[in-house]
PDB file of C-alpha atoms in Angstrom:
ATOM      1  CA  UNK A 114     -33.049 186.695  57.482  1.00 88.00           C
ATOM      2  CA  UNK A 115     -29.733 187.823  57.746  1.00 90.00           C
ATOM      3  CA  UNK A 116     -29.054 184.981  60.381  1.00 90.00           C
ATOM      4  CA  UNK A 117     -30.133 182.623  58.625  1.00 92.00           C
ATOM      5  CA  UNK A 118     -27.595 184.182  55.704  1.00 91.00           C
ATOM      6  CA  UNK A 119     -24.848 184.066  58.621  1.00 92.00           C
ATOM      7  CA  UNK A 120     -25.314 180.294  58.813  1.00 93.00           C
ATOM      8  CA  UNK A 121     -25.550 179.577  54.737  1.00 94.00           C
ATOM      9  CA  UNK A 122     -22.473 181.524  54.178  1.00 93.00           C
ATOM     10  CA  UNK A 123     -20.481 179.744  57.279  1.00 93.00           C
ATOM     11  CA  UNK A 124     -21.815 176.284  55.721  1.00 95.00           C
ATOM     12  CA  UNK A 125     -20.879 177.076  52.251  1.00 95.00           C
ATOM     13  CA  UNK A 126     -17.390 178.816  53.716  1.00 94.00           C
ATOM     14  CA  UNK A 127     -16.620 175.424  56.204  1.00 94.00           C
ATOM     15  CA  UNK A 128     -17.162 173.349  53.110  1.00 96.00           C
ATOM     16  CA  UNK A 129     -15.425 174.849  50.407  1.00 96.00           C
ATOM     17  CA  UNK A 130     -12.269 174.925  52.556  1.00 95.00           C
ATOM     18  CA  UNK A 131     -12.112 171.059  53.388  1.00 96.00           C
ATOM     19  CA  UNK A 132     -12.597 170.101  49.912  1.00 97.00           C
ATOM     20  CA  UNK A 133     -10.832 173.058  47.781  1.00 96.00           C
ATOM     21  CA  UNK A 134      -7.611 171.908  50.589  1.00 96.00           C
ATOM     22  CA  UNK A 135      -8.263 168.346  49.669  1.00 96.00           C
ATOM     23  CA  UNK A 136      -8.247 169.049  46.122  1.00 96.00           C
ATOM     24  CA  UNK A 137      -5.083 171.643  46.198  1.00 95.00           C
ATOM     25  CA  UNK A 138      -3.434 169.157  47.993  1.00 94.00           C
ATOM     26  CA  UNK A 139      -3.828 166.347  45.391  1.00 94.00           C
ATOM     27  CA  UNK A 140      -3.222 168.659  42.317  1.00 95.00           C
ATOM     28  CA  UNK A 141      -0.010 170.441  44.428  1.00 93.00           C
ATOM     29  CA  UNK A 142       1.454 166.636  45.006  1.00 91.00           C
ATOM     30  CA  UNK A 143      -0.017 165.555  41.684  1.00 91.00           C
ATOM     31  CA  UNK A 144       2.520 168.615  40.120  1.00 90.00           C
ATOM     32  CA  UNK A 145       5.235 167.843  42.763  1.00 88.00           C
ATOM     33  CA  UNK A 146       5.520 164.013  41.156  1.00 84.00           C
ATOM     34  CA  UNK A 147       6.417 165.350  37.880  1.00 82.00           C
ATOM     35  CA  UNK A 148       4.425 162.857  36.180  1.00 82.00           C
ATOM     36  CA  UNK A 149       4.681 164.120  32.290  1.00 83.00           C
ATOM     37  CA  UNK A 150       1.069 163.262  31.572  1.00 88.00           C
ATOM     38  CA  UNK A 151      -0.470 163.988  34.575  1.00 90.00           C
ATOM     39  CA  UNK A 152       1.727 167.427  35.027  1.00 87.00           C
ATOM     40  CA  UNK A 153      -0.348 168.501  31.259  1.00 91.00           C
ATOM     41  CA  UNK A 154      -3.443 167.405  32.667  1.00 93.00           C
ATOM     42  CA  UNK A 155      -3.318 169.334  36.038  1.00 94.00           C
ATOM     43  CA  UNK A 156      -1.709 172.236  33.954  1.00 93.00           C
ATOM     44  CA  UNK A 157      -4.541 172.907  31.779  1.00 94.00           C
ATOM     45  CA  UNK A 158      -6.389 172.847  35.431  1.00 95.00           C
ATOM     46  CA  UNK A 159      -4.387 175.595  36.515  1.00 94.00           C
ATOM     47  CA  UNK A 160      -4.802 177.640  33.453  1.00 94.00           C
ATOM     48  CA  UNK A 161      -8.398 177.305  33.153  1.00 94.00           C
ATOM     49  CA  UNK A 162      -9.676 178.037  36.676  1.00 95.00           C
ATOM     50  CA  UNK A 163      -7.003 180.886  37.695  1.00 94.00           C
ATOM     51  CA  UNK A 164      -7.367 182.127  34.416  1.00 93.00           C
ATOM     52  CA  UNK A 165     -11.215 182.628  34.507  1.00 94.00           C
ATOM     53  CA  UNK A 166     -13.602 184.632  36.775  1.00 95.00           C
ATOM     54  CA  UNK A 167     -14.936 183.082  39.885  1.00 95.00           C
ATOM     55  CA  UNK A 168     -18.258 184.193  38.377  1.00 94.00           C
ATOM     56  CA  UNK A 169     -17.971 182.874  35.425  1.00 95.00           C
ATOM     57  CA  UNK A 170     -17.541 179.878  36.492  1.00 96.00           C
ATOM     58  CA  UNK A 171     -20.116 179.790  39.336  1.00 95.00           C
ATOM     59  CA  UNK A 172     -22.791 180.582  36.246  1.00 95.00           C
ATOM     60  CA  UNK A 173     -21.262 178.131  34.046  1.00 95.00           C
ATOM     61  CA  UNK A 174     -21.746 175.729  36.687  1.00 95.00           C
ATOM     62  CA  UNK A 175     -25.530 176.360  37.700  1.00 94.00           C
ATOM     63  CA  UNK A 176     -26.356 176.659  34.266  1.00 93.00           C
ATOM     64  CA  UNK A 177     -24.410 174.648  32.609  1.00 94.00           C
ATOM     65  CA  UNK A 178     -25.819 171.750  35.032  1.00 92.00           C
ATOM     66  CA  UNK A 179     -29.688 173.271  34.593  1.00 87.00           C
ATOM     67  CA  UNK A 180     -28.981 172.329  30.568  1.00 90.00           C
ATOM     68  CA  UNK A 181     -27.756 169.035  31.050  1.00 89.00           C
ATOM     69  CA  UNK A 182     -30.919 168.339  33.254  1.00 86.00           C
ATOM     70  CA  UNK A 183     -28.770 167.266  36.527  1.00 87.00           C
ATOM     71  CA  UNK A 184     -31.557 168.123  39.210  1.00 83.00           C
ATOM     72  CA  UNK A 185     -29.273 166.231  41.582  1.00 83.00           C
ATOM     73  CA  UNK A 186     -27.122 169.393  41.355  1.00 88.00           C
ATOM     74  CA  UNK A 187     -28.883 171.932  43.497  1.00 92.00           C
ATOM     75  CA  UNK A 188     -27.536 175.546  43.943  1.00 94.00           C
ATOM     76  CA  UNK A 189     -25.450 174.927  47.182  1.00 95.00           C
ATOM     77  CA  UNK A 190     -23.733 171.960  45.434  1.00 95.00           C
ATOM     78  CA  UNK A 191     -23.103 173.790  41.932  1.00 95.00           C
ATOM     79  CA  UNK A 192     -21.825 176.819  44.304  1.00 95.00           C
ATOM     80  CA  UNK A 193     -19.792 174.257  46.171  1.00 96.00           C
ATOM     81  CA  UNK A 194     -18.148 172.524  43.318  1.00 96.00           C
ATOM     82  CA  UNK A 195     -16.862 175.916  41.641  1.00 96.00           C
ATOM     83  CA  UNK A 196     -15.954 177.441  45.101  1.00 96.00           C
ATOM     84  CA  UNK A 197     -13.445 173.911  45.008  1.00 96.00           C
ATOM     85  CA  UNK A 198     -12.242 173.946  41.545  1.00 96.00           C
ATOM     86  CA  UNK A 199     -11.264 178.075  41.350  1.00 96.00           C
ATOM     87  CA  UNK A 200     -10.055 177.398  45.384  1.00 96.00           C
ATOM     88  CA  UNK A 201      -8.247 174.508  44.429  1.00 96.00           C
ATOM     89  CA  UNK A 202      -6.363 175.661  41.548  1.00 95.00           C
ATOM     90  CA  UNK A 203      -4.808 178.385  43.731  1.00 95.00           C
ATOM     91  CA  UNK A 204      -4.002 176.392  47.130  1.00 95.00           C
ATOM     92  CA  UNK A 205      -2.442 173.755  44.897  1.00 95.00           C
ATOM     93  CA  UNK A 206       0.468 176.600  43.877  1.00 93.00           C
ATOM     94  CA  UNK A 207       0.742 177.048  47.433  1.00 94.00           C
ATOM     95  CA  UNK A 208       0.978 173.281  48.459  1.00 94.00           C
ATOM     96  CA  UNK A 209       3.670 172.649  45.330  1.00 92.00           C
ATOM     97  CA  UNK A 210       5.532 175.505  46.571  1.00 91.00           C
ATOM     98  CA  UNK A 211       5.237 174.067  50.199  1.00 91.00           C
ATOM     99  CA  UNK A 212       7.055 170.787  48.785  1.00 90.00           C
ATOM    100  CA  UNK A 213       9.280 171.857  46.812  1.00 89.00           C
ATOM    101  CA  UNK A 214      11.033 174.051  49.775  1.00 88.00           C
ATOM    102  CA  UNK A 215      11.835 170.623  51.481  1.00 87.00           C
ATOM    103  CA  UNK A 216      15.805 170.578  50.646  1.00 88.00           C
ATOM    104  CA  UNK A 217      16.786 167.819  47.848  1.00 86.00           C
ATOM    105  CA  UNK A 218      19.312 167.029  50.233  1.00 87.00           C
ATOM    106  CA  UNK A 219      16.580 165.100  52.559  1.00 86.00           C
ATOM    107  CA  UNK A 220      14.701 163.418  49.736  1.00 83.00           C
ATOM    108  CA  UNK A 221      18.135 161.673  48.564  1.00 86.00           C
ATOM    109  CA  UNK A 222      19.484 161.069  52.063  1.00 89.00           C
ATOM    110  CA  UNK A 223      15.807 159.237  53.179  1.00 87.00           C
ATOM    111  CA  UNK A 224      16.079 157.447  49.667  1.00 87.00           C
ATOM    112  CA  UNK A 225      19.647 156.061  50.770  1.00 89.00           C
ATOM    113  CA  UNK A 226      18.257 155.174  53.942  1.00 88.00           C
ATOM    114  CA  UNK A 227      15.965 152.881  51.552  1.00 88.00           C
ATOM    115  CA  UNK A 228      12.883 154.278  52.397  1.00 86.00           C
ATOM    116  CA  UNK A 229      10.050 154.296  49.630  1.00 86.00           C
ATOM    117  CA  UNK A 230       9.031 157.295  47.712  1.00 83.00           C
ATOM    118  CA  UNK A 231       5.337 157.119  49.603  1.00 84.00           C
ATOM    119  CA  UNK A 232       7.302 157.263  53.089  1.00 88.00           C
ATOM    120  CA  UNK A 233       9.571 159.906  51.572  1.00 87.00           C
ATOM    121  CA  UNK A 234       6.532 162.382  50.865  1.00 85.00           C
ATOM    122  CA  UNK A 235       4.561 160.935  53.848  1.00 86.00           C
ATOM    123  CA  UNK A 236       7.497 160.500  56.524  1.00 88.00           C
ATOM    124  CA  UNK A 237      10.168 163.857  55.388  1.00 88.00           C
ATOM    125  CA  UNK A 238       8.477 166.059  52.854  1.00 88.00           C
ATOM    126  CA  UNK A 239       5.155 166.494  54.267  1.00 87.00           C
ATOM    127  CA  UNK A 240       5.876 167.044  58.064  1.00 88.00           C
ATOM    128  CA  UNK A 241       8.082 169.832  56.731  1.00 88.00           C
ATOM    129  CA  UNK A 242       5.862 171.456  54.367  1.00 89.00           C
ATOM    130  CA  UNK A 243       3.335 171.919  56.744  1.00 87.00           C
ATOM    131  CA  UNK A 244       4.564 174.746  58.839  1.00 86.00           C
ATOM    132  CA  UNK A 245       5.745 176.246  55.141  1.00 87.00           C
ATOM    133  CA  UNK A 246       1.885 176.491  53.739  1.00 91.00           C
ATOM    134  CA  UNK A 247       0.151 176.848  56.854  1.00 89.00           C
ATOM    135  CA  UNK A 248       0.067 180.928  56.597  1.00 87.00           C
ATOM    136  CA  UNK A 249      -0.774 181.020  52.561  1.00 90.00           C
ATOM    137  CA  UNK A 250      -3.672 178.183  53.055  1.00 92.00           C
ATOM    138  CA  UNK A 251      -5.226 180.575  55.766  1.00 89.00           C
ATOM    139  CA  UNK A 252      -4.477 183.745  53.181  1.00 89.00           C
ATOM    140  CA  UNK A 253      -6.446 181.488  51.479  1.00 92.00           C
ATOM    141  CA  UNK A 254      -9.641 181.225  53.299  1.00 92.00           C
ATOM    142  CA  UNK A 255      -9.551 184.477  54.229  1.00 90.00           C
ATOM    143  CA  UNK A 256      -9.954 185.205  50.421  1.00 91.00           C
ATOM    144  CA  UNK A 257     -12.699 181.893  50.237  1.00 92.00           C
ATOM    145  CA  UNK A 258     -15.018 183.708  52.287  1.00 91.00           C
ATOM    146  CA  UNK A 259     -15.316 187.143  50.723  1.00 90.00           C
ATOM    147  CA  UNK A 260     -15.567 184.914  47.919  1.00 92.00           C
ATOM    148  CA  UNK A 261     -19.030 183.373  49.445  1.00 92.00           C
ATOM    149  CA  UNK A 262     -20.135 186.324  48.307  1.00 91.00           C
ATOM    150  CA  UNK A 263     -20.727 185.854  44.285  1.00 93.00           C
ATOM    151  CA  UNK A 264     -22.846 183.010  45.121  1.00 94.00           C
ATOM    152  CA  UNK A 265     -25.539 185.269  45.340  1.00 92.00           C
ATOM    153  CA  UNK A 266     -26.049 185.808  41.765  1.00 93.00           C
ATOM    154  CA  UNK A 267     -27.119 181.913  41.439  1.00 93.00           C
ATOM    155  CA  UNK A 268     -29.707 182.323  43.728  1.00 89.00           C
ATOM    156  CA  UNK A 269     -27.688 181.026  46.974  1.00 92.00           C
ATOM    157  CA  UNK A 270     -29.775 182.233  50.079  1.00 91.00           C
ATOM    158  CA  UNK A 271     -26.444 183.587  51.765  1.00 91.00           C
ATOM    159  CA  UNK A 272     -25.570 186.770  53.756  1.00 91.00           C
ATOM    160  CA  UNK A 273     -25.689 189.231  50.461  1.00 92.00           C
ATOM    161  CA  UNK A 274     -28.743 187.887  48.985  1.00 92.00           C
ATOM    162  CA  UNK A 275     -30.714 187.537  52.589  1.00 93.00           C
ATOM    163  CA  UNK A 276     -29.498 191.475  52.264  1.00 92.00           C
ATOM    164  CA  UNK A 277     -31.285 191.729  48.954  1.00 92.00           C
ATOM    165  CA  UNK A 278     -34.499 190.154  50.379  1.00 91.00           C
ATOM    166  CA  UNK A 279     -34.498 192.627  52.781  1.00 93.00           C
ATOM    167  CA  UNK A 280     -34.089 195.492  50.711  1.00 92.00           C
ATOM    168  CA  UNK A 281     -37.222 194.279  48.605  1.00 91.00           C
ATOM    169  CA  UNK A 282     -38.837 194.803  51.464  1.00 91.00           C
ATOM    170  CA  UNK A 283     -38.605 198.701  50.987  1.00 89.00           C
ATOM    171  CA  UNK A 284     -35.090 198.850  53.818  1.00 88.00           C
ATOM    172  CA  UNK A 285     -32.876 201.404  53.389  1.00 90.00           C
ATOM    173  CA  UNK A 286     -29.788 199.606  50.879  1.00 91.00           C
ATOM    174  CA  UNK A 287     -27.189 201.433  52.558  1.00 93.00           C
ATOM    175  CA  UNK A 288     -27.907 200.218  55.998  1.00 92.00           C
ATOM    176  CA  UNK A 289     -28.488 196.777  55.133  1.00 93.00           C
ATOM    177  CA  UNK A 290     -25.459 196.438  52.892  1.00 93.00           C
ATOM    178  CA  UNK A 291     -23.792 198.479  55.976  1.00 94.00           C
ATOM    179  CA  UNK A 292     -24.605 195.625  58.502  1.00 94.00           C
ATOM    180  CA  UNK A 293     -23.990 192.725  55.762  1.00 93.00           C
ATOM    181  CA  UNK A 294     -20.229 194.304  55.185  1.00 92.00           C
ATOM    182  CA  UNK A 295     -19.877 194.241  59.093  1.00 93.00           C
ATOM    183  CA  UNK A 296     -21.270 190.880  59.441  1.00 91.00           C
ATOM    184  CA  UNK A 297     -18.836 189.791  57.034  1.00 90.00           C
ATOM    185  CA  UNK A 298     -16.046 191.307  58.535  1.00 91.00           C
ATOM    186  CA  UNK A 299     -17.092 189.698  61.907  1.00 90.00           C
ATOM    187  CA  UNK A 300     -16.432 186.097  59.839  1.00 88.00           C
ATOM    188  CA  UNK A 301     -13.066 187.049  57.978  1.00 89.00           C
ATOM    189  CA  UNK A 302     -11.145 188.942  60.786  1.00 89.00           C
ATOM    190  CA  UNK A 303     -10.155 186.288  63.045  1.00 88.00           C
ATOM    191  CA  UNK A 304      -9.107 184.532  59.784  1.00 85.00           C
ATOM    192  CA  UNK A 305      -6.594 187.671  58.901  1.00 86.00           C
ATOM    193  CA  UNK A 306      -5.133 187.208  62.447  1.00 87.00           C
ATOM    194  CA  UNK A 307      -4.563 183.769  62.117  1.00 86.00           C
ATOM    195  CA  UNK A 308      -2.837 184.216  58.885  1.00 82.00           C
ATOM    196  CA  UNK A 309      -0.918 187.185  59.962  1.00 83.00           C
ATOM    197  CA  UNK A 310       0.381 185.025  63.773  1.00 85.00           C
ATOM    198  CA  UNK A 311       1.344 181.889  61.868  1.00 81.00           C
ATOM    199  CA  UNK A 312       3.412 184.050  59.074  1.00 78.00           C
ATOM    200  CA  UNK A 313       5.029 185.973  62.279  1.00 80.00           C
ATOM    201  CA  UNK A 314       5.776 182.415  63.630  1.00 77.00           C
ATOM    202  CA  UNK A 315       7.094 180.708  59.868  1.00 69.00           C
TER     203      UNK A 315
END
């Protein structure tokens, strides 16, 4: 059971991160455009999903999608989409801060040069942000997967709640959750070291 939880949480973990960094991405460059409509738009984003629970908005989600009759939505893909929107809200900050450390001095000089604002971003801004976000995107998933966690509580068949089944069964709750807490650990450590190497090398 609880390998079978190893491999849910991984799957909902490997997921979450490739679209919540798509979606930061797109809101961070979104806010970096300074488009006045848009920038209201992805504001009330921001507000909404840093400004509410992770929980909350996991069981707003499942349920909300269980009223509306979506049966397409099943419980790994209404844990997936709030996983990307709460994720997303947060590595977007980190992505606008990313390109907004490029100097002004190498946006105007590659505009004099005549390039177009889609080079500008692609060509100049971008290759420099990179090494810039790199440590806070993998701060990031460190956080994501102890996140993996409140999934549980919507009936996702991960680590916690394969440790729940298990307990049912009449096992001990303090050596179960004991092992879960390790196996978790196991996941999210090389993660920490990875963070804590690239913001030695930035």
């Amino acid at each position: 059971l609880l390998l079978q939880g190893i491999v849910a949480t991984l799957l909902l973990t490997v997921v979450s991160m490739g679209t919540s960094t798509i979606l930061g991405f797109l809101v961070g460059l979104g806010r970096y455009a300074r488009v006045p409509v848009l920038g209201v738009v992805l504001r009330v984003y921001l507000e909404i999903f840093r400004g509410t629970p992770l929980l909350v908005q996991l069981l707003f989600v499942y349920f909300g999608a269980a009223y509306l009759r979506l049966d397409a939505v099943s419980v790994f893909l209404a844990a997936l989409i709030a996983m990307t929107l709460y994720q997303g809200a947060y590595m977007s900050e980190v992505f606008r801060a990313g390109f907004e450390s490029v100097p002004i001095g190498q946006r105007e000089a590659a505009t004099v040069l005549g390039l177009s604002r889609f080079n500008i971003t692609k060509d100049v801004v971008f290759p420099q942000t990179l090494p810039v976000v790199l440590a806070p995107l993998f701060g990031q998933y460190l956080t994501l997967v102890k996140n993996t966690s409140l999934a549980s509580v919507i009936s996702y068949f991960d680590i916690v709640r394969q440790g729940q089944a298990i307990i049912d069964q009449g096992v001990n709750s303090f050596d179960v959750y004991l092992v879960v807490a390790a196996l978790v650990f196991i996941i999210s450590y090389p993660l920490s070291l990875v963070a804590r190497a690239l913001e030695k090398r930035t």
